[in-house]
mmCIF file of C-alpha atoms in Angstrom:
data_model
loop_
_atom_site.group_PDB
_atom_site.id
_atom_site.type_symbol
_atom_site.label_atom_id
_atom_site.label_comp_id
_atom_site.label_asym_id
_atom_site.label_seq_id
_atom_site.Cartn_x
_atom_site.Cartn_y
_atom_site.Cartn_z
ATOM 1 C CA MET C 7 73.408 92.103 109.203
ATOM 2 C CA VAL C 8 75.356 89.411 107.324
ATOM 3 C CA ASP C 9 74.340 86.260 109.169
ATOM 4 C CA ASP C 10 74.515 83.373 106.697
ATOM 5 C CA PRO C 11 77.388 81.850 104.660
ATOM 6 C CA GLU C 12 75.964 82.677 101.215
ATOM 7 C CA THR C 13 75.375 86.336 102.028
ATOM 8 C CA GLN C 14 78.860 86.524 103.556
ATOM 9 C CA ARG C 15 80.331 85.013 100.389
ATOM 10 C CA GLN C 16 78.527 87.599 98.265
ATOM 11 C CA ALA C 17 79.734 90.419 100.508
ATOM 12 C CA ASP C 18 83.350 89.192 100.244
ATOM 13 C CA ALA C 19 83.155 89.035 96.439
ATOM 14 C CA LEU C 20 81.533 92.463 96.178
ATOM 15 C CA ARG C 21 84.107 93.991 98.508
ATOM 16 C CA SER C 22 87.015 92.841 96.355
ATOM 17 C CA LEU C 23 85.364 94.213 93.193
ATOM 18 C CA LEU C 24 84.572 97.555 94.835
ATOM 19 C CA TYR C 25 88.142 97.982 96.025
ATOM 20 C CA LEU C 26 89.414 97.513 92.482
ATOM 21 C CA ALA C 27 86.789 99.771 90.898
ATOM 22 C CA CYS C 28 86.984 102.515 93.541
ATOM 23 C CA PRO C 29 90.611 102.823 94.673
ATOM 24 C CA GLY C 30 90.107 106.221 96.280
ATOM 25 C CA ALA C 31 87.162 105.289 98.475
ATOM 26 C CA PRO C 32 87.575 104.868 102.249
ATOM 27 C CA PRO C 33 87.913 101.194 103.268
ATOM 28 C CA ALA C 34 84.986 101.506 105.681
ATOM 29 C CA ALA C 35 82.707 102.799 102.914
ATOM 30 C CA ILE C 36 83.702 99.886 100.670
ATOM 31 C CA SER C 37 82.970 97.283 103.346
ATOM 32 C CA ASP C 38 79.670 98.917 104.360
ATOM 33 C CA THR C 39 78.518 99.137 100.749
ATOM 34 C CA ALA C 40 79.407 95.507 99.992
ATOM 35 C CA ARG C 41 77.559 94.374 103.098
ATOM 36 C CA ALA C 42 74.510 96.514 102.314
ATOM 37 C CA ILE C 43 74.256 95.203 98.748
ATOM 38 C CA ALA C 44 74.653 91.590 99.879
ATOM 39 C CA GLU C 45 71.977 91.988 102.536
ATOM 40 C CA ARG C 46 69.555 93.339 99.947
ATOM 41 C CA SER C 47 70.263 90.583 97.423
ATOM 42 C CA GLY C 48 67.123 88.754 98.500
ATOM 43 C CA ASP C 49 64.819 91.733 98.039
ATOM 44 C CA GLN C 50 62.019 91.250 95.527
ATOM 45 C CA THR C 51 62.360 94.792 94.152
ATOM 46 C CA SER C 52 65.489 96.612 93.057
ATOM 47 C CA PRO C 53 66.493 99.707 95.053
ATOM 48 C CA THR C 54 65.489 102.968 93.387
ATOM 49 C CA TYR C 55 68.356 104.963 94.886
ATOM 50 C CA ALA C 56 71.969 104.353 95.886
ATOM 51 C CA VAL C 57 72.723 103.237 99.407
ATOM 52 C CA ALA C 58 74.208 106.030 101.497
ATOM 53 C CA GLU C 59 77.505 104.190 101.904
ATOM 54 C CA ALA C 60 78.122 104.400 98.132
ATOM 55 C CA ALA C 61 77.753 108.178 97.875
ATOM 56 C CA SER C 62 81.499 108.920 97.927
ATOM 57 C CA LEU C 63 82.735 106.105 95.681
ATOM 58 C CA THR C 64 84.964 107.254 92.822
ATOM 59 C CA ALA C 65 85.254 106.213 89.194
ATOM 60 C CA VAL C 66 87.333 103.330 87.840
ATOM 61 C CA LEU C 67 91.077 103.974 87.925
ATOM 62 C CA PRO C 68 92.018 105.237 84.405
ATOM 63 C CA ARG C 69 94.619 103.391 82.399
ATOM 64 C CA ASN C 70 98.090 104.995 82.233
ATOM 65 C CA SER C 71 97.046 107.598 84.790
ATOM 66 C CA GLY C 72 100.232 107.277 86.807
ATOM 67 C CA ARG C 73 98.106 106.595 89.876
ATOM 68 C CA PHE C 74 98.062 103.353 91.862
ATOM 69 C CA HIS C 75 95.426 101.491 93.808
ATOM 70 C CA ASN C 76 95.325 102.544 97.450
ATOM 71 C CA LEU C 77 94.158 99.510 99.425
ATOM 72 C CA SER C 78 95.898 100.416 102.674
ATOM 73 C CA ARG C 79 94.302 98.563 105.605
ATOM 74 C CA ALA C 80 91.658 97.147 103.259
ATOM 75 C CA ASN C 81 89.583 94.168 104.400
ATOM 76 C CA LEU C 82 90.058 91.617 101.608
ATOM 77 C CA ILE C 83 89.682 88.443 103.649
ATOM 78 C CA SER C 84 88.877 85.504 101.314
ATOM 79 C CA ALA C 85 88.565 87.895 98.340
ATOM 80 C CA ASP C 86 88.941 86.501 94.812
ATOM 81 C CA LEU C 87 91.646 88.629 93.196
ATOM 82 C CA ALA C 88 92.970 86.062 90.732
ATOM 83 C CA ARG C 89 94.947 87.579 87.855
ATOM 84 C CA VAL C 90 94.298 91.195 88.909
ATOM 85 C CA ASN C 91 96.841 93.900 88.121
ATOM 86 C CA LEU C 92 97.888 95.612 91.351
ATOM 87 C CA THR C 93 101.240 96.918 90.133
ATOM 88 C CA GLY C 94 102.568 99.456 92.615
ATOM 89 C CA ALA C 95 99.470 99.174 94.791
ATOM 90 C CA ASN C 96 99.522 100.337 98.396
ATOM 91 C CA LEU C 97 98.437 97.326 100.462
ATOM 92 C CA THR C 98 100.045 98.425 103.718
ATOM 93 C CA GLY C 99 98.325 96.669 106.594
ATOM 94 C CA ALA C 100 95.703 95.109 104.301
ATOM 95 C CA ASP C 101 94.047 91.887 105.480
ATOM 96 C CA LEU C 102 94.330 89.374 102.635
ATOM 97 C CA ALA C 103 94.026 86.241 104.749
ATOM 98 C CA ARG C 104 92.875 83.297 102.614
ATOM 99 C CA ALA C 105 92.517 85.555 99.564
ATOM 100 C CA ASN C 106 92.919 84.053 96.083
ATOM 101 C CA LEU C 107 95.633 86.002 94.238
ATOM 102 C CA THR C 108 96.578 83.276 91.753
ATOM 103 C CA GLY C 109 98.470 84.796 88.829
ATOM 104 C CA ALA C 110 98.048 88.373 90.098
ATOM 105 C CA ASN C 111 100.590 91.078 89.282
ATOM 106 C CA LEU C 112 101.860 92.758 92.463
ATOM 107 C CA THR C 113 105.075 94.150 91.005
ATOM 108 C CA GLY C 114 106.433 96.846 93.302
ATOM 109 C CA ALA C 115 103.426 96.609 95.621
ATOM 110 C CA ASP C 116 103.713 97.784 99.224
ATOM 111 C CA LEU C 117 102.656 94.867 101.467
ATOM 112 C CA ILE C 118 104.309 96.019 104.699
ATOM 113 C CA TYR C 119 102.417 94.638 107.713
ATOM 114 C CA ALA C 120 99.855 93.022 105.399
ATOM 115 C CA ASN C 121 98.228 89.775 106.504
ATOM 116 C CA LEU C 122 98.555 87.108 103.805
ATOM 117 C CA ALA C 123 98.128 84.114 106.081
ATOM 118 C CA GLY C 124 96.752 81.187 104.108
ATOM 119 C CA ALA C 125 96.496 83.233 100.903
ATOM 120 C CA ASP C 126 96.872 81.540 97.515
ATOM 121 C CA LEU C 127 99.774 83.349 95.843
ATOM 122 C CA THR C 128 100.500 80.690 93.230
ATOM 123 C CA ARG C 129 102.451 82.194 90.310
ATOM 124 C CA VAL C 130 101.988 85.718 91.677
ATOM 125 C CA ASN C 131 104.443 88.334 90.421
ATOM 126 C CA LEU C 132 105.897 89.983 93.533
ATOM 127 C CA THR C 133 108.987 91.410 91.859
ATOM 128 C CA ARG C 134 110.421 94.246 93.996
ATOM 129 C CA ALA C 135 107.427 94.054 96.355
ATOM 130 C CA ARG C 136 107.969 95.358 99.903
ATOM 131 C CA MET C 137 106.946 92.776 102.491
ATOM 132 C CA LYS C 138 108.798 93.686 105.774
ATOM 133 C CA LEU C 139 107.055 92.033 108.737
ATOM 134 C CA THR C 140 104.331 90.771 106.480
ATOM 135 C CA ASN C 141 102.425 87.728 107.717
ATOM 136 C CA LEU C 142 102.747 84.988 105.077
ATOM 137 C CA THR C 143 102.035 82.098 107.438
ATOM 138 C CA GLY C 144 100.905 79.096 105.420
ATOM 139 C CA ALA C 145 100.697 81.132 102.207
ATOM 140 C CA ASP C 146 100.958 79.253 98.907
ATOM 141 C CA LEU C 147 103.757 80.939 96.948
ATOM 142 C CA THR C 148 104.341 78.034 94.570
ATOM 143 C CA GLY C 149 106.094 79.373 91.467
ATOM 144 C CA ALA C 150 105.792 82.971 92.693
ATOM 145 C CA ASP C 151 108.190 85.611 91.363
ATOM 146 C CA LEU C 152 109.784 87.182 94.445
ATOM 147 C CA ALA C 153 112.834 88.533 92.633
ATOM 148 C CA GLY C 154 114.154 91.611 94.381
ATOM 149 C CA GLY C 155 111.390 91.492 96.996
ATOM 150 C CA ASP C 156 112.040 92.815 100.494
ATOM 151 C CA LEU C 157 111.034 90.056 102.927
ATOM 152 C CA THR C 158 112.993 91.369 105.911
ATOM 153 C CA ASN C 159 111.525 89.834 109.086
ATOM 154 C CA ALA C 160 108.599 88.391 107.105
ATOM 155 C CA ASP C 161 106.772 85.463 108.712
ATOM 156 C CA LEU C 162 106.876 82.596 106.203
ATOM 157 C CA THR C 163 106.103 79.860 108.727
ATOM 158 C CA GLY C 164 104.733 76.857 106.872
ATOM 159 C CA ALA C 165 104.664 78.742 103.563
ATOM 160 C CA HIS C 166 104.914 76.851 100.254
ATOM 161 C CA LEU C 167 107.734 78.305 98.138
ATOM 162 C CA THR C 168 108.231 75.409 95.751
ATOM 163 C CA ASN C 169 109.800 76.649 92.491
ATOM 164 C CA ALA C 170 109.606 80.266 93.707
ATOM 165 C CA ASP C 171 112.091 82.717 92.186
ATOM 166 C CA LEU C 172 114.024 84.328 95.062
ATOM 167 C CA THR C 173 116.672 86.028 92.949
ATOM 168 C CA GLY C 174 117.904 89.034 94.922
ATOM 169 C CA ALA C 175 115.147 88.667 97.528
ATOM 170 C CA ILE C 176 116.040 90.085 100.963
ATOM 171 C CA LEU C 177 115.291 87.464 103.627
ATOM 172 C CA THR C 178 117.209 88.917 106.596
ATOM 173 C CA GLY C 179 115.418 87.876 109.768
ATOM 174 C CA ALA C 180 112.674 86.023 107.879
ATOM 175 C CA ASN C 181 111.001 83.084 109.640
ATOM 176 C CA LEU C 182 111.206 79.977 107.437
ATOM 177 C CA ALA C 183 110.152 77.460 110.082
ATOM 178 C CA GLY C 184 108.330 74.629 108.342
ATOM 179 C CA ALA C 185 108.543 76.376 104.962
ATOM 180 C CA ASN C 186 108.777 74.246 101.813
ATOM 181 C CA LEU C 187 111.564 75.662 99.644
ATOM 182 C CA ALA C 188 111.901 72.669 97.316
ATOM 183 C CA ALA C 189 113.452 73.768 94.013
ATOM 184 C CA ALA C 190 113.273 77.440 95.048
ATOM 185 C CA ARG C 191 115.612 79.400 92.794
ATOM 186 C CA GLN C 192 118.529 81.540 93.966
ATOM 187 C CA LEU C 193 117.775 81.349 97.677
ATOM 188 C CA ARG C 194 120.524 83.196 99.584
ATOM 189 C CA LEU C 195 121.395 82.081 103.094
ATOM 190 C CA VAL C 196 121.703 85.384 104.944
ATOM 191 C CA SER C 197 122.130 86.210 108.603
ATOM 192 C CA GLY C 198 119.106 86.159 110.862
ATOM 193 C CA ILE C 199 116.981 83.645 108.945
ATOM 194 C CA LEU C 200 115.006 81.461 111.358
ATOM 195 C CA TRP C 201 114.296 77.833 110.468
ATOM 196 C CA ASN C 202 113.576 74.480 112.081
ATOM 197 C CA LEU C 203 113.847 70.786 111.362
ATOM 198 C CA ASP C 204 110.620 70.921 109.330
ATOM 199 C CA THR C 205 112.069 73.456 106.881
ATOM 200 C CA HIS C 206 112.496 71.849 103.451
ATOM 201 C CA TRP C 207 115.585 73.386 101.824
ATOM 202 C CA PRO C 208 116.452 73.276 98.104
ATOM 203 C CA ASP C 209 118.843 70.496 97.163
ATOM 204 C CA GLY C 210 122.349 71.152 98.446
ATOM 205 C CA LEU C 211 121.511 73.827 101.028
ATOM 206 C CA ALA C 212 120.405 71.833 104.079
ATOM 207 C CA ASP C 213 123.932 70.941 105.241
ATOM 208 C CA THR C 214 125.185 74.479 104.642
ATOM 209 C CA ALA C 215 122.268 75.990 106.562
ATOM 210 C CA TYR C 216 122.959 73.685 109.496
ATOM 211 C CA ALA C 217 126.693 74.443 109.483
ATOM 212 C CA TRP C 218 126.115 78.210 109.498
ATOM 213 C CA SER C 219 123.408 78.256 112.165
ATOM 214 C CA ASP C 220 123.111 78.308 115.935
ATOM 215 C CA GLU C 221 120.392 76.387 117.761
ATOM 216 C CA VAL C 222 118.207 78.951 119.558
ATOM 217 C CA ARG C 223 115.911 76.330 121.114
ATOM 218 C CA PRO C 224 115.534 72.589 120.590
ATOM 219 C CA GLY C 225 114.975 71.980 116.890
ATOM 220 C CA SER C 226 114.979 75.679 115.944
ATOM 221 C CA TYR C 227 117.928 77.531 114.386
ATOM 222 C CA ARG C 228 119.081 81.000 113.320
ATOM 223 C CA LEU C 229 121.677 81.717 110.649
ATOM 224 C CA ARG C 230 124.637 83.527 112.180
ATOM 225 C CA GLY C 231 125.213 87.248 111.765
ATOM 226 C CA GLY C 232 128.489 88.970 111.101
ATOM 227 C CA THR C 233 129.357 86.913 108.042
ATOM 228 C CA ALA C 234 129.466 87.637 104.333
ATOM 229 C CA ARG C 235 129.277 83.940 103.475
ATOM 230 C CA ASP C 236 125.984 84.118 101.609
ATOM 231 C CA CYS C 237 125.112 81.096 99.552
ATOM 232 C CA SER C 238 122.733 80.705 96.635
ATOM 233 C CA SER C 239 120.823 77.612 95.642
ATOM 234 C CA THR C 240 121.866 76.132 92.334
ATOM 235 C CA SER C 241 118.356 75.357 91.072
ATOM 236 C CA ALA C 242 117.872 76.628 87.543
#
């Protein structure tokens, strides 16, 4: 059983590597294998046979195979996935809380219902990614490319979106309470966006957001529906 911080750290690192190397393996097998290897890291002798949990693991995903990583419901909490290529990956329901995805390519990835709370998404490419209802609470999206991404009803409470590219991003119903949107590019004010007095808008949008919103509770606001008066930030 993983019962100390160092062994847990090793298990987390191994789990992220196994998911990338074995995209077709069941999530439970990946987690069990990572844990088993980490627990045996202190053994004096190397194992002479594979652990049972690794029996069904598949080969590395071939280049240009037309297939995509299937990480649906994967446990990638605190995983180090910096600069990985997960283009088109299926991450539906995956737990990526506190994961390091700095510089990763998630173009067209499916992140519906994924948990990215506290994840480091600095400079991540999320172009055309699907993120409906995704939990991005406190996520660091500084400089991230969210162009064309579907963030309908996404929870971006306290998220850092400084210098993020939001060109064509769908933010209907998104929660931007406490989010930092300083210098975010091409942010469109659309109906249903939730925000509060701690939301940091790009220059020139704060007054417009206030004028187009209704107070739903003290200090919290929702942009009105039934209007085509979308507005884009002017940040270059």
